[in-house]
Amino acid sequence: MSLGESIRDAGRSAAMSVLAGFDRWPLRSMARSVAESAASVLDSRHAVRLRSGRRRYAELPGRLRAGSSIVVVGSPSGGRYTVAAMVALALARFHGPNVLAVDVGEDGGLYRRLAARADGSADPVLAGLGIRGAAPGGSGRSTTGQRWLRQHLALTDDVLLTDDVLLLARDPASGEPAIRAEEYLAAVPVLGRYASAVVTDAPRLSEDSIAATVIGTADRVILVGPDDEAGHAWLEACVPWVESILRRPAATAVVAALVPTPASSPDDRHVGAGDLGVVSLRLPDDPVLHGSRPLRWQRLAPRTRRAVVALVAAVVRGLEADGGESQPSS
């Protein structure tokens, strides 16, 4: 059972519990009908939305292989965590609310883009999994269940009807430490068992060696850079480096996302677009993306949603549940 299914089961159980009070009521059959309708609304709304989205965006694949790992890497000014947030939102929108986003950056950018309430999830979840705060030589066993994990990873006020992304992240204002490389390596495989996809926002390449660790576990890598000459140069230098960590051809595992900047010129849009050796897609400018406030899928401009769906389709190609692609070596 996935994390998404577990929360829908919780809603179904809550609705069906209404029946207990009507055992002696003459109209209990009517009560049962009402309760069953309430219990099924979560599943029906969810299924209709997924079918509608996949019909509208025919390029999106069906069910992904559980735990498919997508890592987003960016230049210092590339809009990395904004792209990571949009990719996670698109996956959650069209593949169900069991997409996990992981923020391992020092600045908490992905947390700010996705969290709808204060307090992070990294400390309680890592502790609950027996990864953070465990005594040396301890069992490191998880004492949590799927429902508990969902509660702590859904950083939103609406835990039943939301299609928001699950988020493993620290609140930068809380003072809790960032996720370390060894914690990431221990936690993500466990959480990935219940997630259709894991989208990780890697820190700046110059900040911490955890970036290389995270990239090394990825099925796919998205490189994010500004759509100008300097951005193309950074991407061109970064592709072979990422390829050496993945130990697979970049052409099949790396996608480049080009982000517009105020300094971009029409000529820049023709520089280096086909010279990276990987699929390269340009994202449009969208006022909703300016700043660092939380993002919601429906607030994005239609052309932005189309561009992000095209990016996601390129990234997850080959990661379908029946795609047969081998897992990356860790």
Coordinates of C-alpha atoms in Angstrom, one line a residue, residues 20-311:
A20 CA -21.6 2.5 14.3
G21 CA -24.1 5.0 15.7
F22 CA -26.9 3.8 13.5
D23 CA -27.0 0.1 14.4
R24 CA -30.5 0.4 16.0
W25 CA -31.8 3.2 13.8
P26 CA -34.7 2.2 11.5
L27 CA -33.1 4.1 8.6
R28 CA -29.7 2.5 9.0
S29 CA -29.7 1.4 5.4
M30 CA -29.9 5.0 4.3
A31 CA -27.2 6.0 6.7
R32 CA -25.0 3.2 5.3
S33 CA -25.5 4.5 1.8
V34 CA -24.6 8.1 2.8
A35 CA -21.5 6.9 4.6
E36 CA -20.4 4.7 1.7
S37 CA -20.8 7.7 -0.7
A38 CA -18.7 9.8 1.6
A39 CA -16.0 7.1 1.9
S40 CA -15.8 6.7 -1.9
V41 CA -15.5 10.4 -2.7
L42 CA -11.8 10.6 -2.0
D43 CA -11.1 7.7 -4.4
S44 CA -13.4 8.9 -7.1
R45 CA -12.2 12.5 -7.2
H46 CA -8.6 11.2 -7.2
A47 CA -9.2 8.7 -10.1
V48 CA -11.1 11.2 -12.2
R49 CA -8.4 13.8 -11.8
L50 CA -5.7 11.4 -12.8
R51 CA -7.6 10.1 -15.9
S52 CA -8.4 13.7 -17.0
G53 CA -4.9 14.9 -16.6
R54 CA -3.4 12.0 -18.6
R55 CA -5.9 12.5 -21.4
R56 CA -5.0 16.2 -21.5
Y57 CA -1.3 15.6 -21.4
A58 CA -1.0 12.5 -23.6
E59 CA 2.8 12.6 -23.4
L60 CA 2.7 11.7 -19.7
P61 CA 3.4 8.0 -18.9
G62 CA 1.3 5.8 -16.8
R63 CA 2.3 4.4 -13.4
L64 CA 5.9 5.0 -12.5
R65 CA 8.2 2.4 -10.9
A66 CA 8.0 2.9 -7.1
G67 CA 10.7 5.1 -5.7
S68 CA 11.9 6.5 -9.1
S69 CA 14.6 9.0 -8.1
I70 CA 14.8 12.4 -9.8
V71 CA 17.6 14.8 -8.6
V72 CA 17.6 18.5 -9.5
V73 CA 20.9 20.3 -9.8
G74 CA 21.4 23.9 -10.6
S75 CA 23.8 26.7 -11.2
P76 CA 24.0 29.4 -8.5
S77 CA 21.4 31.6 -10.3
G78 CA 19.4 28.9 -12.1
G79 CA 16.1 28.7 -10.2
R80 CA 16.9 25.2 -9.1
Y81 CA 14.4 24.7 -6.2
T82 CA 11.6 26.4 -8.2
V83 CA 12.0 23.8 -11.0
A84 CA 12.2 21.0 -8.4
A85 CA 9.0 22.2 -6.8
M86 CA 7.2 22.4 -10.2
V87 CA 8.3 18.9 -11.2
A88 CA 7.1 17.5 -7.9
L89 CA 3.8 19.3 -8.1
A90 CA 3.3 18.0 -11.7
L91 CA 4.1 14.4 -10.7
A92 CA 1.7 14.7 -7.7
R93 CA -1.0 16.1 -9.8
F94 CA -0.9 13.4 -12.4
H95 CA 0.5 10.4 -10.6
G96 CA -1.2 10.7 -7.2
P97 CA -0.4 12.3 -3.9
N98 CA 2.4 10.0 -2.9
V99 CA 5.2 11.9 -4.6
L100 CA 8.0 12.7 -2.1
A101 CA 10.1 15.9 -2.4
V102 CA 13.4 16.0 -0.4
D103 CA 15.2 19.2 0.4
V104 CA 18.9 18.7 1.2
G105 CA 20.0 22.2 0.5
E106 CA 21.3 24.6 3.1
D107 CA 19.0 27.5 2.2
G108 CA 15.6 25.6 2.5
G109 CA 14.5 26.9 -0.9
L110 CA 12.4 23.8 -1.7
Y111 CA 10.8 23.9 1.7
R112 CA 9.7 27.5 1.1
R113 CA 8.2 26.6 -2.3
L114 CA 6.2 23.6 -1.1
A115 CA 5.4 23.9 2.6
A116 CA 2.1 25.3 3.6
R117 CA 2.7 25.3 7.4
A118 CA 5.5 26.0 9.7
D119 CA 7.9 23.3 11.2
G120 CA 9.9 20.9 9.1
S121 CA 9.5 17.2 8.8
A122 CA 13.2 16.1 8.7
D123 CA 13.8 15.9 12.5
P124 CA 10.7 13.9 13.5
V125 CA 10.8 11.6 10.4
L126 CA 14.5 10.8 10.5
A127 CA 14.2 10.2 14.3
G128 CA 11.1 8.0 13.7
L129 CA 12.9 6.0 11.1
G130 CA 15.7 5.4 13.6
I131 CA 18.2 7.3 11.5
R132 CA 18.7 10.5 13.4
G133 CA 19.5 10.5 17.1
A134 CA 20.0 6.7 17.2
A135 CA 22.6 5.5 19.7
P136 CA 25.8 4.1 18.1
G137 CA 25.3 0.4 17.5
G138 CA 21.5 0.7 17.9
S139 CA 19.0 -1.2 15.8
G140 CA 18.1 1.9 13.7
R141 CA 14.6 0.3 13.2
S142 CA 11.6 2.4 12.3
T143 CA 8.9 2.7 14.9
T144 CA 6.5 4.4 12.6
G145 CA 3.8 3.4 10.2
Q146 CA 2.7 4.7 6.8
R147 CA -0.1 6.8 8.4
W148 CA 2.3 8.4 10.8
L149 CA 4.8 9.1 8.0
R150 CA 2.1 10.7 5.9
Q151 CA 1.0 12.9 8.7
H152 CA 4.5 14.3 9.2
L153 CA 5.5 14.5 5.6
A154 CA 2.3 16.3 4.4
L155 CA 3.4 19.8 5.3
T156 CA -0.1 21.2 4.7
D157 CA -3.1 22.1 6.8
D158 CA -5.4 19.7 4.8
V159 CA -4.2 16.2 5.2
L160 CA -7.2 14.4 3.8
L161 CA -8.2 16.1 0.5
T162 CA -4.9 17.7 -0.6
D163 CA -2.9 16.6 -3.6
D164 CA 0.1 18.4 -2.3
V165 CA 3.5 16.9 -2.4
L166 CA 4.9 15.0 0.6
L167 CA 8.0 16.8 1.8
L168 CA 11.1 15.7 3.7
A169 CA 12.7 19.0 4.7
R170 CA 13.8 21.1 7.6
D171 CA 12.3 24.5 8.4
P172 CA 15.3 26.9 8.0
A173 CA 13.9 29.0 10.9
S174 CA 13.8 26.1 13.3
G175 CA 17.5 25.6 13.7
E176 CA 17.4 21.9 13.1
P177 CA 20.3 20.5 11.0
A178 CA 20.2 19.9 7.3
I179 CA 19.9 16.3 6.1
R180 CA 23.3 14.8 5.9
A181 CA 24.6 12.4 3.2
E182 CA 24.4 9.3 5.4
E183 CA 20.9 10.2 6.5
Y184 CA 19.8 10.7 2.9
L185 CA 21.2 7.3 1.9
A186 CA 19.4 5.6 4.7
A187 CA 16.0 7.4 4.6
V188 CA 15.2 7.7 0.9
P189 CA 15.2 3.9 0.0
V190 CA 12.8 3.3 2.9
L191 CA 10.5 6.2 2.0
G192 CA 10.8 5.4 -1.7
R193 CA 9.0 2.1 -1.1
Y194 CA 5.8 4.0 -0.6
A195 CA 6.4 6.8 -3.1
S196 CA 5.8 6.8 -6.9
A197 CA 8.7 9.2 -7.3
V198 CA 11.3 11.0 -5.2
V199 CA 12.3 14.5 -6.3
T200 CA 15.4 15.8 -4.5
D201 CA 16.7 19.4 -4.6
A202 CA 20.4 19.0 -4.4
P203 CA 22.5 21.8 -2.8
R204 CA 24.8 24.0 -4.9
L205 CA 27.7 22.0 -6.2
S206 CA 30.2 24.2 -4.4
E207 CA 28.5 24.0 -1.0
D208 CA 28.6 20.4 0.1
S209 CA 29.8 16.9 -1.1
I210 CA 26.3 15.6 -0.4
A211 CA 25.4 16.8 -4.0
A212 CA 27.6 14.1 -5.5
T213 CA 26.1 11.5 -3.1
V214 CA 22.6 12.4 -4.0
I215 CA 23.3 12.4 -7.8
G216 CA 24.9 9.0 -7.5
T217 CA 21.6 7.5 -6.4
A218 CA 19.5 9.1 -9.1
D219 CA 17.6 7.5 -11.9
R220 CA 17.3 10.9 -13.6
V221 CA 19.0 14.2 -13.2
I222 CA 17.6 17.6 -14.2
L223 CA 20.2 20.3 -14.7
V224 CA 18.8 23.8 -14.3
G225 CA 20.6 26.9 -15.7
P226 CA 19.7 30.4 -16.9
D227 CA 18.8 30.7 -20.5
D228 CA 21.8 32.9 -21.4
E229 CA 25.4 32.4 -22.6
A230 CA 26.8 32.0 -19.1
G231 CA 24.1 29.5 -18.2
H232 CA 24.7 27.4 -21.3
A233 CA 28.4 27.4 -20.6
W234 CA 27.7 26.1 -17.0
L235 CA 25.4 23.4 -18.3
E236 CA 28.0 22.3 -20.9
A237 CA 30.6 21.9 -18.2
C238 CA 28.3 20.2 -15.8
V239 CA 26.9 17.5 -18.1
P240 CA 30.1 15.4 -18.3
W241 CA 30.7 15.7 -14.5
V242 CA 27.2 14.4 -13.8
E243 CA 27.7 11.6 -16.3
S244 CA 30.8 10.5 -14.6
I245 CA 28.9 10.2 -11.3
L246 CA 25.9 8.4 -12.8
R247 CA 28.2 6.0 -14.7
R248 CA 25.6 6.0 -17.5
P249 CA 25.2 8.0 -20.7
A250 CA 24.0 11.5 -20.0
A251 CA 21.8 11.3 -23.1
T252 CA 19.5 8.8 -21.4
A253 CA 19.7 10.0 -17.8
V254 CA 20.0 13.8 -17.9
V255 CA 17.6 16.6 -19.0
A256 CA 18.5 20.3 -19.1
A257 CA 15.9 22.9 -18.1
L258 CA 16.7 26.5 -19.3
V259 CA 15.2 29.3 -17.1
P260 CA 14.6 32.8 -18.5
T261 CA 16.4 35.7 -16.9
P262 CA 16.1 39.5 -17.2
A263 CA 19.4 39.5 -18.9
S264 CA 18.4 37.0 -21.5
S265 CA 18.3 38.2 -25.1
P266 CA 16.7 36.8 -28.2
D267 CA 20.2 35.8 -29.4
D268 CA 20.8 33.8 -26.2
R269 CA 17.9 31.5 -27.1
H270 CA 19.9 30.2 -30.1
V271 CA 23.1 29.6 -28.2
G272 CA 24.0 26.1 -27.1
A273 CA 20.5 24.7 -27.2
G274 CA 21.5 21.7 -29.2
D275 CA 25.1 21.5 -28.0
L276 CA 24.7 19.8 -24.6
G277 CA 24.2 16.2 -25.8
V278 CA 21.0 15.9 -23.7
V279 CA 17.4 16.8 -24.1
S280 CA 17.1 20.6 -23.4
L281 CA 13.8 22.4 -22.7
R282 CA 13.1 26.0 -22.1
L283 CA 10.7 27.2 -19.4
P284 CA 8.6 30.4 -20.0
D285 CA 8.7 33.4 -17.8
D286 CA 5.8 33.4 -15.3
P287 CA 5.1 36.1 -12.7
V288 CA 3.8 33.5 -10.3
L289 CA 7.4 32.1 -10.1
H290 CA 8.9 35.4 -9.0
G291 CA 9.9 35.5 -5.3
S292 CA 10.0 32.5 -3.0
R293 CA 6.3 32.1 -1.9
P294 CA 4.7 28.6 -1.9
L295 CA 3.7 27.3 -5.4
R296 CA 0.5 25.6 -6.3
W297 CA -0.1 23.8 -9.6
Q298 CA -3.3 25.6 -10.6
R299 CA -1.8 29.0 -10.0
L300 CA 0.8 28.5 -12.7
A301 CA 0.2 30.0 -16.1
P302 CA -1.2 27.5 -18.7
R303 CA 2.0 27.7 -20.8
T304 CA 4.1 27.1 -17.7
R305 CA 2.1 24.0 -16.9
R306 CA 2.5 22.7 -20.4
A307 CA 6.2 23.3 -20.3
V308 CA 6.6 21.6 -17.0
V309 CA 4.6 18.6 -18.2
A310 CA 6.9 18.4 -21.2
L311 CA 9.9 18.5 -18.9

